[in-house]
Amino acid sequence: MNGLFISFEGIDGAGKSTHIAALAQAFEAQGRVVTVTREPGGTRLAEALRAMVLNDPMDPLTESLLVFAARRDHICRVIAPALAQGQVVVCDRFSDATFAYQGAGRAFDWDVLRTLERWVQATEALGLEPYADAEAVLQPNLTLWFDLPAAVAAQRLAGARVPDKFESQPSAFFEKVSSGYARRMQEHPLRFARINADQSAEGVWQEALAAVRAKGFLP
Ligand code: TMP
């Protein structure tokens, strides 16, 4: 069985978490082995880098290098081996988040990010088939982008927990992040599905499930 790589994206407060768990269960019910993981994170080193990225002030290039370093470790140790074994990898964020947060949110150079992405995600060096990407750059087979207005996300986050560096950003930052996701969707139309996250949890789940079924990944 071929490996399958699905990522969840969206601004903070978009409500990805419950649906990640539900999607993993749906695949397990089909007899698939599922690895649920997240970025930045998913390995000891990447989780250590995550703590720095989420809490320490730094310039956008430093931030970009750290998230890509975390990603490299995560791909080598977790994602690539799981895909090679034919598993389903469900990942809470992947490189689209770097383009959205560092590229659009922090106005960091999009082309530099593309160069870093090509280095970090080159499928040939990872011994992987070029999953759904003619550039031979590892990408998810499907990216579920949970899209909702920044103001709605801010309301959901308010008072929920102590905000980290990103969660404490103003709505204007998240509007830019959303525009970054929209740009990535334009650049990668085949693997992106935009989910309307500004509706009931059940409505969001039905849309997400329909997107996965439309790809033929679930019956
Ligand atoms: P999470 O709260 O959804 O787990 O994501 C962690 C935070 O890190 C979130 O605010 C988005 C941010 N982030 C980046 O800025 N760049 C990245 O490349 C990734 C993966 C996440």
PDB file of C-alpha atoms and ligand atoms in Angstrom:
ATOM      1  CA  MET A   1       0.000   0.000   0.000  1.00  0.00           C
ATOM      2  CA  ASN A   2       1.247   3.479  -0.861  1.00  0.00           C
ATOM      3  CA  GLY A   3       2.064   5.956   1.868  1.00  0.00           C
ATOM      4  CA  LEU A   4      -0.323   8.864   2.216  1.00  0.00           C
ATOM      5  CA  PHE A   5       0.588  12.280   3.568  1.00  0.00           C
ATOM      6  CA  ILE A   6      -2.151  14.671   4.713  1.00  0.00           C
ATOM      7  CA  SER A   7      -1.501  18.054   6.333  1.00  0.00           C
ATOM      8  CA  PHE A   8      -3.807  20.377   8.249  1.00  0.00           C
ATOM      9  CA  GLU A   9      -3.263  24.116   7.986  1.00  0.00           C
ATOM     10  CA  GLY A  10      -4.883  27.332   9.148  1.00  0.00           C
ATOM     11  CA  ILE A  11      -4.391  30.330  11.398  1.00  0.00           C
ATOM     12  CA  ASP A  12      -4.249  29.872  15.176  1.00  0.00           C
ATOM     13  CA  GLY A  13      -7.794  29.226  16.456  1.00  0.00           C
ATOM     14  CA  ALA A  14      -8.976  27.607  13.215  1.00  0.00           C
ATOM     15  CA  GLY A  15      -9.952  24.455  15.158  1.00  0.00           C
ATOM     16  CA  LYS A  16      -7.847  21.741  13.479  1.00  0.00           C
ATOM     17  CA  SER A  17      -7.172  19.493  16.489  1.00  0.00           C
ATOM     18  CA  THR A  18     -10.412  17.506  16.925  1.00  0.00           C
ATOM     19  CA  HIS A  19     -10.595  16.881  13.185  1.00  0.00           C
ATOM     20  CA  ILE A  20      -7.021  15.582  13.057  1.00  0.00           C
ATOM     21  CA  ALA A  21      -7.911  12.930  15.639  1.00  0.00           C
ATOM     22  CA  ALA A  22     -11.157  12.083  13.826  1.00  0.00           C
ATOM     23  CA  LEU A  23      -9.422  11.697  10.465  1.00  0.00           C
ATOM     24  CA  ALA A  24      -6.787   9.416  11.993  1.00  0.00           C
ATOM     25  CA  GLN A  25      -9.586   7.248  13.400  1.00  0.00           C
ATOM     26  CA  ALA A  26     -11.334   7.129  10.025  1.00  0.00           C
ATOM     27  CA  PHE A  27      -8.166   5.760   8.407  1.00  0.00           C
ATOM     28  CA  GLU A  28      -7.578   3.292  11.247  1.00  0.00           C
ATOM     29  CA  ALA A  29     -11.126   2.021  10.760  1.00  0.00           C
ATOM     30  CA  GLN A  30     -10.012   1.147   7.205  1.00  0.00           C
ATOM     31  CA  GLY A  31      -7.146  -0.919   8.603  1.00  0.00           C
ATOM     32  CA  ARG A  32      -4.462   1.675   7.860  1.00  0.00           C
ATOM     33  CA  VAL A  33      -1.551   2.372  10.181  1.00  0.00           C
ATOM     34  CA  VAL A  34      -1.612   6.095  10.988  1.00  0.00           C
ATOM     35  CA  THR A  35       1.102   8.380  12.337  1.00  0.00           C
ATOM     36  CA  VAL A  36      -0.286  11.609  13.783  1.00  0.00           C
ATOM     37  CA  THR A  37       2.348  14.261  14.186  1.00  0.00           C
ATOM     38  CA  ARG A  38       2.880  18.024  14.162  1.00  0.00           C
ATOM     39  CA  GLU A  39       5.183  20.848  13.111  1.00  0.00           C
ATOM     40  CA  PRO A  40       7.253  22.391  14.386  1.00  0.00           C
ATOM     41  CA  GLY A  41       7.853  19.189  16.324  1.00  0.00           C
ATOM     42  CA  GLY A  42       7.400  15.442  16.001  1.00  0.00           C
ATOM     43  CA  THR A  43      10.918  14.507  17.179  1.00  0.00           C
ATOM     44  CA  ARG A  44      12.913  15.364  20.301  1.00  0.00           C
ATOM     45  CA  LEU A  45      15.111  17.820  18.445  1.00  0.00           C
ATOM     46  CA  ALA A  46      12.199  19.389  16.564  1.00  0.00           C
ATOM     47  CA  GLU A  47      10.171  19.767  19.777  1.00  0.00           C
ATOM     48  CA  ALA A  48      13.142  21.560  21.375  1.00  0.00           C
ATOM     49  CA  LEU A  49      13.311  23.886  18.366  1.00  0.00           C
ATOM     50  CA  ARG A  50       9.531  24.383  18.602  1.00  0.00           C
ATOM     51  CA  ALA A  51       9.853  25.703  22.153  1.00  0.00           C
ATOM     52  CA  MET A  52      12.366  28.295  20.931  1.00  0.00           C
ATOM     53  CA  VAL A  53      10.368  29.298  17.860  1.00  0.00           C
ATOM     54  CA  LEU A  54       7.162  29.712  19.875  1.00  0.00           C
ATOM     55  CA  ASN A  55       8.673  31.596  22.799  1.00  0.00           C
ATOM     56  CA  ASP A  56      11.894  33.418  21.924  1.00  0.00           C
ATOM     57  CA  PRO A  57      11.914  36.661  19.943  1.00  0.00           C
ATOM     58  CA  MET A  58      14.033  36.324  16.771  1.00  0.00           C
ATOM     59  CA  ASP A  59      14.312  37.756  13.289  1.00  0.00           C
ATOM     60  CA  PRO A  60      12.348  36.114  10.450  1.00  0.00           C
ATOM     61  CA  LEU A  61      15.368  34.432   8.821  1.00  0.00           C
ATOM     62  CA  THR A  62      16.351  32.797  12.126  1.00  0.00           C
ATOM     63  CA  GLU A  63      12.758  31.700  12.589  1.00  0.00           C
ATOM     64  CA  SER A  64      12.641  30.258   9.059  1.00  0.00           C
ATOM     65  CA  LEU A  65      15.919  28.388   9.486  1.00  0.00           C
ATOM     66  CA  LEU A  66      14.762  26.893  12.779  1.00  0.00           C
ATOM     67  CA  VAL A  67      11.397  25.696  11.442  1.00  0.00           C
ATOM     68  CA  PHE A  68      13.106  24.175   8.407  1.00  0.00           C
ATOM     69  CA  ALA A  69      15.751  22.531  10.624  1.00  0.00           C
ATOM     70  CA  ALA A  70      12.940  21.069  12.735  1.00  0.00           C
ATOM     71  CA  ARG A  71      11.195  19.942   9.530  1.00  0.00           C
ATOM     72  CA  ARG A  72      14.312  18.238   8.192  1.00  0.00           C
ATOM     73  CA  ASP A  73      14.729  16.185  11.362  1.00  0.00           C
ATOM     74  CA  HIS A  74      11.020  15.376  11.384  1.00  0.00           C
ATOM     75  CA  ILE A  75      11.012  14.258   7.736  1.00  0.00           C
ATOM     76  CA  CYS A  76      14.143  12.114   8.108  1.00  0.00           C
ATOM     77  CA  ARG A  77      13.137  10.410  11.333  1.00  0.00           C
ATOM     78  CA  VAL A  78       9.351  10.219  11.184  1.00  0.00           C
ATOM     79  CA  ILE A  79       7.614  11.219   7.956  1.00  0.00           C
ATOM     80  CA  ALA A  80       9.797   9.567   5.295  1.00  0.00           C
ATOM     81  CA  PRO A  81      10.114   6.236   7.158  1.00  0.00           C
ATOM     82  CA  ALA A  82       6.343   6.117   7.811  1.00  0.00           C
ATOM     83  CA  LEU A  83       5.524   6.843   4.152  1.00  0.00           C
ATOM     84  CA  ALA A  84       8.053   4.241   3.015  1.00  0.00           C
ATOM     85  CA  GLN A  85       6.183   1.687   5.169  1.00  0.00           C
ATOM     86  CA  GLY A  86       2.908   2.605   3.501  1.00  0.00           C
ATOM     87  CA  GLN A  87       1.485   4.417   6.516  1.00  0.00           C
ATOM     88  CA  VAL A  88      -0.887   7.361   6.568  1.00  0.00           C
ATOM     89  CA  VAL A  89       0.863  10.441   7.987  1.00  0.00           C
ATOM     90  CA  VAL A  90      -1.494  13.082   9.351  1.00  0.00           C
ATOM     91  CA  CYS A  91       0.492  16.193  10.141  1.00  0.00           C
ATOM     92  CA  ASP A  92      -0.680  19.288  12.029  1.00  0.00           C
ATOM     93  CA  ARG A  93       1.028  21.881   9.756  1.00  0.00           C
ATOM     94  CA  PHE A  94       3.850  21.435   7.236  1.00  0.00           C
ATOM     95  CA  SER A  95       5.825  23.829   5.022  1.00  0.00           C
ATOM     96  CA  ASP A  96       2.738  25.803   3.905  1.00  0.00           C
ATOM     97  CA  ALA A  97       2.760  27.184   7.466  1.00  0.00           C
ATOM     98  CA  THR A  98       6.259  28.572   6.927  1.00  0.00           C
ATOM     99  CA  PHE A  99       5.164  30.394   3.775  1.00  0.00           C
ATOM    100  CA  ALA A 100       2.045  31.665   5.538  1.00  0.00           C
ATOM    101  CA  TYR A 101       3.601  32.683   8.887  1.00  0.00           C
ATOM    102  CA  GLN A 102       7.201  33.629   8.006  1.00  0.00           C
ATOM    103  CA  GLY A 103       6.611  34.490   4.340  1.00  0.00           C
ATOM    104  CA  ALA A 104       3.316  36.385   4.493  1.00  0.00           C
ATOM    105  CA  GLY A 105       2.930  37.094   8.226  1.00  0.00           C
ATOM    106  CA  ARG A 106       6.484  38.274   8.789  1.00  0.00           C
ATOM    107  CA  ALA A 107       7.020  39.454   5.196  1.00  0.00           C
ATOM    108  CA  PHE A 108      10.086  37.245   4.778  1.00  0.00           C
ATOM    109  CA  ASP A 109      11.415  36.528   1.254  1.00  0.00           C
ATOM    110  CA  TRP A 110       9.188  33.929  -0.474  1.00  0.00           C
ATOM    111  CA  ASP A 111      11.977  32.842  -2.846  1.00  0.00           C
ATOM    112  CA  VAL A 112      14.419  32.167  -0.014  1.00  0.00           C
ATOM    113  CA  LEU A 113      11.734  29.995   1.595  1.00  0.00           C
ATOM    114  CA  ARG A 114      11.301  28.129  -1.694  1.00  0.00           C
ATOM    115  CA  THR A 115      15.043  27.490  -1.820  1.00  0.00           C
ATOM    116  CA  LEU A 116      15.044  26.192   1.757  1.00  0.00           C
ATOM    117  CA  GLU A 117      12.009  24.049   0.941  1.00  0.00           C
ATOM    118  CA  ARG A 118      13.786  22.479  -2.041  1.00  0.00           C
ATOM    119  CA  TRP A 119      16.821  21.624   0.114  1.00  0.00           C
ATOM    120  CA  VAL A 120      14.877  20.264   3.057  1.00  0.00           C
ATOM    121  CA  GLN A 121      12.169  18.389   1.169  1.00  0.00           C
ATOM    122  CA  ALA A 122      14.067  16.991  -1.847  1.00  0.00           C
ATOM    123  CA  THR A 123      12.471  13.575  -2.346  1.00  0.00           C
ATOM    124  CA  GLU A 124      15.414  12.007  -4.183  1.00  0.00           C
ATOM    125  CA  ALA A 125      17.825  12.449  -1.285  1.00  0.00           C
ATOM    126  CA  LEU A 126      15.140  11.032   1.043  1.00  0.00           C
ATOM    127  CA  GLY A 127      14.736   7.928  -1.095  1.00  0.00           C
ATOM    128  CA  LEU A 128      11.053   8.751  -1.678  1.00  0.00           C
ATOM    129  CA  GLU A 129       8.884   8.839  -4.760  1.00  0.00           C
ATOM    130  CA  PRO A 130       8.163  12.449  -5.719  1.00  0.00           C
ATOM    131  CA  TYR A 131       4.775  12.475  -3.983  1.00  0.00           C
ATOM    132  CA  ALA A 132       2.373  14.384  -6.199  1.00  0.00           C
ATOM    133  CA  ASP A 133       4.953  17.010  -6.998  1.00  0.00           C
ATOM    134  CA  ALA A 134       6.694  17.421 -10.332  1.00  0.00           C
ATOM    135  CA  GLU A 135       9.527  19.386  -8.697  1.00  0.00           C
ATOM    136  CA  ALA A 136      10.533  16.302  -6.671  1.00  0.00           C
ATOM    137  CA  VAL A 137       9.875  18.175  -3.445  1.00  0.00           C
ATOM    138  CA  LEU A 138       8.080  16.227  -0.715  1.00  0.00           C
ATOM    139  CA  GLN A 139       4.601  17.689  -0.285  1.00  0.00           C
ATOM    140  CA  PRO A 140       1.429  16.373   1.287  1.00  0.00           C
ATOM    141  CA  ASN A 141      -0.895  14.449  -1.055  1.00  0.00           C
ATOM    142  CA  LEU A 142      -3.657  16.596   0.408  1.00  0.00           C
ATOM    143  CA  THR A 143      -3.607  19.803   2.454  1.00  0.00           C
ATOM    144  CA  LEU A 144      -6.782  20.711   4.328  1.00  0.00           C
ATOM    145  CA  TRP A 145      -6.683  24.478   4.819  1.00  0.00           C
ATOM    146  CA  PHE A 146      -9.074  25.467   7.611  1.00  0.00           C
ATOM    147  CA  ASP A 147      -9.968  28.983   6.569  1.00  0.00           C
ATOM    148  CA  LEU A 148     -11.879  31.426   8.754  1.00  0.00           C
ATOM    149  CA  PRO A 149     -11.817  35.193   9.373  1.00  0.00           C
ATOM    150  CA  ALA A 150      -9.014  36.325  11.687  1.00  0.00           C
ATOM    151  CA  ALA A 151     -11.531  38.092  13.961  1.00  0.00           C
ATOM    152  CA  VAL A 152     -13.482  34.845  14.505  1.00  0.00           C
ATOM    153  CA  ALA A 153     -10.286  32.943  15.288  1.00  0.00           C
ATOM    154  CA  ALA A 154      -9.259  35.649  17.780  1.00  0.00           C
ATOM    155  CA  GLN A 155     -12.609  35.311  19.588  1.00  0.00           C
ATOM    156  CA  ARG A 156     -12.146  31.540  19.827  1.00  0.00           C
ATOM    157  CA  LEU A 157      -8.631  31.925  21.235  1.00  0.00           C
ATOM    158  CA  ALA A 158      -9.509  34.653  23.736  1.00  0.00           C
ATOM    159  CA  GLY A 159      -8.948  33.413  27.276  1.00  0.00           C
ATOM    160  CA  ALA A 160      -8.408  29.821  26.144  1.00  0.00           C
ATOM    161  CA  ARG A 161      -4.823  29.585  27.442  1.00  0.00           C
ATOM    162  CA  VAL A 162      -1.693  31.669  27.871  1.00  0.00           C
ATOM    163  CA  PRO A 163      -0.944  32.753  24.281  1.00  0.00           C
ATOM    164  CA  ASP A 164       2.448  31.978  22.712  1.00  0.00           C
ATOM    165  CA  LYS A 165       4.411  34.356  20.475  1.00  0.00           C
ATOM    166  CA  PHE A 166       2.166  33.791  17.466  1.00  0.00           C
ATOM    167  CA  GLU A 167      -1.171  33.477  19.276  1.00  0.00           C
ATOM    168  CA  SER A 168      -0.631  36.886  20.839  1.00  0.00           C
ATOM    169  CA  GLN A 169      -0.280  38.576  17.423  1.00  0.00           C
ATOM    170  CA  PRO A 170      -3.029  41.029  16.380  1.00  0.00           C
ATOM    171  CA  SER A 171      -5.720  40.123  13.828  1.00  0.00           C
ATOM    172  CA  ALA A 172      -3.843  42.064  11.118  1.00  0.00           C
ATOM    173  CA  PHE A 173      -1.004  39.519  11.365  1.00  0.00           C
ATOM    174  CA  PHE A 174      -3.408  36.614  10.871  1.00  0.00           C
ATOM    175  CA  GLU A 175      -5.031  38.324   7.904  1.00  0.00           C
ATOM    176  CA  LYS A 176      -1.583  38.341   6.295  1.00  0.00           C
ATOM    177  CA  VAL A 177      -1.064  34.687   7.269  1.00  0.00           C
ATOM    178  CA  SER A 178      -4.378  33.820   5.579  1.00  0.00           C
ATOM    179  CA  SER A 179      -3.284  35.642   2.427  1.00  0.00           C
ATOM    180  CA  GLY A 180      -0.119  33.515   2.520  1.00  0.00           C
ATOM    181  CA  TYR A 181      -2.207  30.339   2.612  1.00  0.00           C
ATOM    182  CA  ALA A 182      -4.284  31.653  -0.296  1.00  0.00           C
ATOM    183  CA  ARG A 183      -1.111  32.260  -2.287  1.00  0.00           C
ATOM    184  CA  ARG A 184       0.155  28.747  -1.543  1.00  0.00           C
ATOM    185  CA  MET A 185      -3.187  27.323  -2.642  1.00  0.00           C
ATOM    186  CA  GLN A 186      -2.843  29.212  -5.934  1.00  0.00           C
ATOM    187  CA  GLU A 187       0.654  27.817  -6.372  1.00  0.00           C
ATOM    188  CA  HIS A 188      -0.393  24.240  -5.435  1.00  0.00           C
ATOM    189  CA  PRO A 189      -4.033  23.987  -6.535  1.00  0.00           C
ATOM    190  CA  LEU A 190      -4.143  20.198  -6.933  1.00  0.00           C
ATOM    191  CA  ARG A 191      -3.264  19.233  -3.379  1.00  0.00           C
ATOM    192  CA  PHE A 192      -5.085  22.053  -1.542  1.00  0.00           C
ATOM    193  CA  ALA A 193      -8.675  21.877  -0.264  1.00  0.00           C
ATOM    194  CA  ARG A 194     -10.066  24.993   1.380  1.00  0.00           C
ATOM    195  CA  ILE A 195     -12.393  24.111   4.251  1.00  0.00           C
ATOM    196  CA  ASN A 196     -14.825  26.714   5.578  1.00  0.00           C
ATOM    197  CA  ALA A 197     -13.876  26.622   9.284  1.00  0.00           C
ATOM    198  CA  ASP A 198     -16.396  29.329  10.215  1.00  0.00           C
ATOM    199  CA  GLN A 199     -19.262  26.901  10.867  1.00  0.00           C
ATOM    200  CA  SER A 200     -20.235  24.170  13.348  1.00  0.00           C
ATOM    201  CA  ALA A 201     -17.646  21.504  14.151  1.00  0.00           C
ATOM    202  CA  GLU A 202     -19.889  18.924  12.450  1.00  0.00           C
ATOM    203  CA  GLY A 203     -20.093  21.062   9.297  1.00  0.00           C
ATOM    204  CA  VAL A 204     -16.309  21.456   9.248  1.00  0.00           C
ATOM    205  CA  TRP A 205     -15.840  17.703   9.677  1.00  0.00           C
ATOM    206  CA  GLN A 206     -18.229  16.885   6.831  1.00  0.00           C
ATOM    207  CA  GLU A 207     -16.364  19.261   4.505  1.00  0.00           C
ATOM    208  CA  ALA A 208     -12.985  17.855   5.506  1.00  0.00           C
ATOM    209  CA  LEU A 209     -14.197  14.269   5.036  1.00  0.00           C
ATOM    210  CA  ALA A 210     -15.672  15.139   1.630  1.00  0.00           C
ATOM    211  CA  ALA A 211     -12.304  16.556   0.528  1.00  0.00           C
ATOM    212  CA  VAL A 212     -10.503  13.366   1.585  1.00  0.00           C
ATOM    213  CA  ARG A 213     -13.125  11.195  -0.164  1.00  0.00           C
ATOM    214  CA  ALA A 214     -12.967  13.326  -3.316  1.00  0.00           C
ATOM    215  CA  LYS A 215      -9.303  12.319  -3.605  1.00  0.00           C
ATOM    216  CA  GLY A 216     -10.275   8.665  -3.261  1.00  0.00           C
ATOM    217  CA  PHE A 217      -8.321   8.317   0.003  1.00  0.00           C
ATOM    218  CA  LEU A 218     -11.366   7.117   1.997  1.00  0.00           C
ATOM    219  CA  PRO A 219     -14.496   5.297   0.771  1.00  0.00           C
TER     220      PRO A 219
HETATM  221  P1  TMP B   1       0.200  25.047  16.454  1.00  0.00           P
HETATM  222  O1  TMP B   1      -0.181  25.956  17.567  1.00  0.00           O
HETATM  223  O2  TMP B   1      -0.855  24.917  15.412  1.00  0.00           O
HETATM  224  O3  TMP B   1       0.718  23.735  16.921  1.00  0.00           O
HETATM  225  O4  TMP B   1       1.412  25.747  15.660  1.00  0.00           O
HETATM  226  C1  TMP B   1       2.497  26.306  16.277  1.00  0.00           C
HETATM  227  C2  TMP B   1       2.717  27.729  15.858  1.00  0.00           C
HETATM  228  O5  TMP B   1       3.895  27.813  15.054  1.00  0.00           O
HETATM  229  C3  TMP B   1       1.596  28.376  15.077  1.00  0.00           C
HETATM  230  O6  TMP B   1       1.368  29.657  15.631  1.00  0.00           O
HETATM  231  C4  TMP B   1       2.160  28.521  13.686  1.00  0.00           C
HETATM  232  C5  TMP B   1       3.657  28.590  13.911  1.00  0.00           C
HETATM  233  N1  TMP B   1       4.444  28.063  12.801  1.00  0.00           N
HETATM  234  C6  TMP B   1       5.273  28.906  12.072  1.00  0.00           C
HETATM  235  O7  TMP B   1       5.329  30.099  12.360  1.00  0.00           O
HETATM  236  N2  TMP B   1       6.010  28.391  11.044  1.00  0.00           N
HETATM  237  C7  TMP B   1       5.959  27.079  10.698  1.00  0.00           C
HETATM  238  O8  TMP B   1       6.633  26.658   9.752  1.00  0.00           O
HETATM  239  C8  TMP B   1       5.102  26.207  11.466  1.00  0.00           C
HETATM  240  C9  TMP B   1       5.040  24.756  11.135  1.00  0.00           C
HETATM  241  C10 TMP B   1       4.367  26.745  12.491  1.00  0.00           C
END
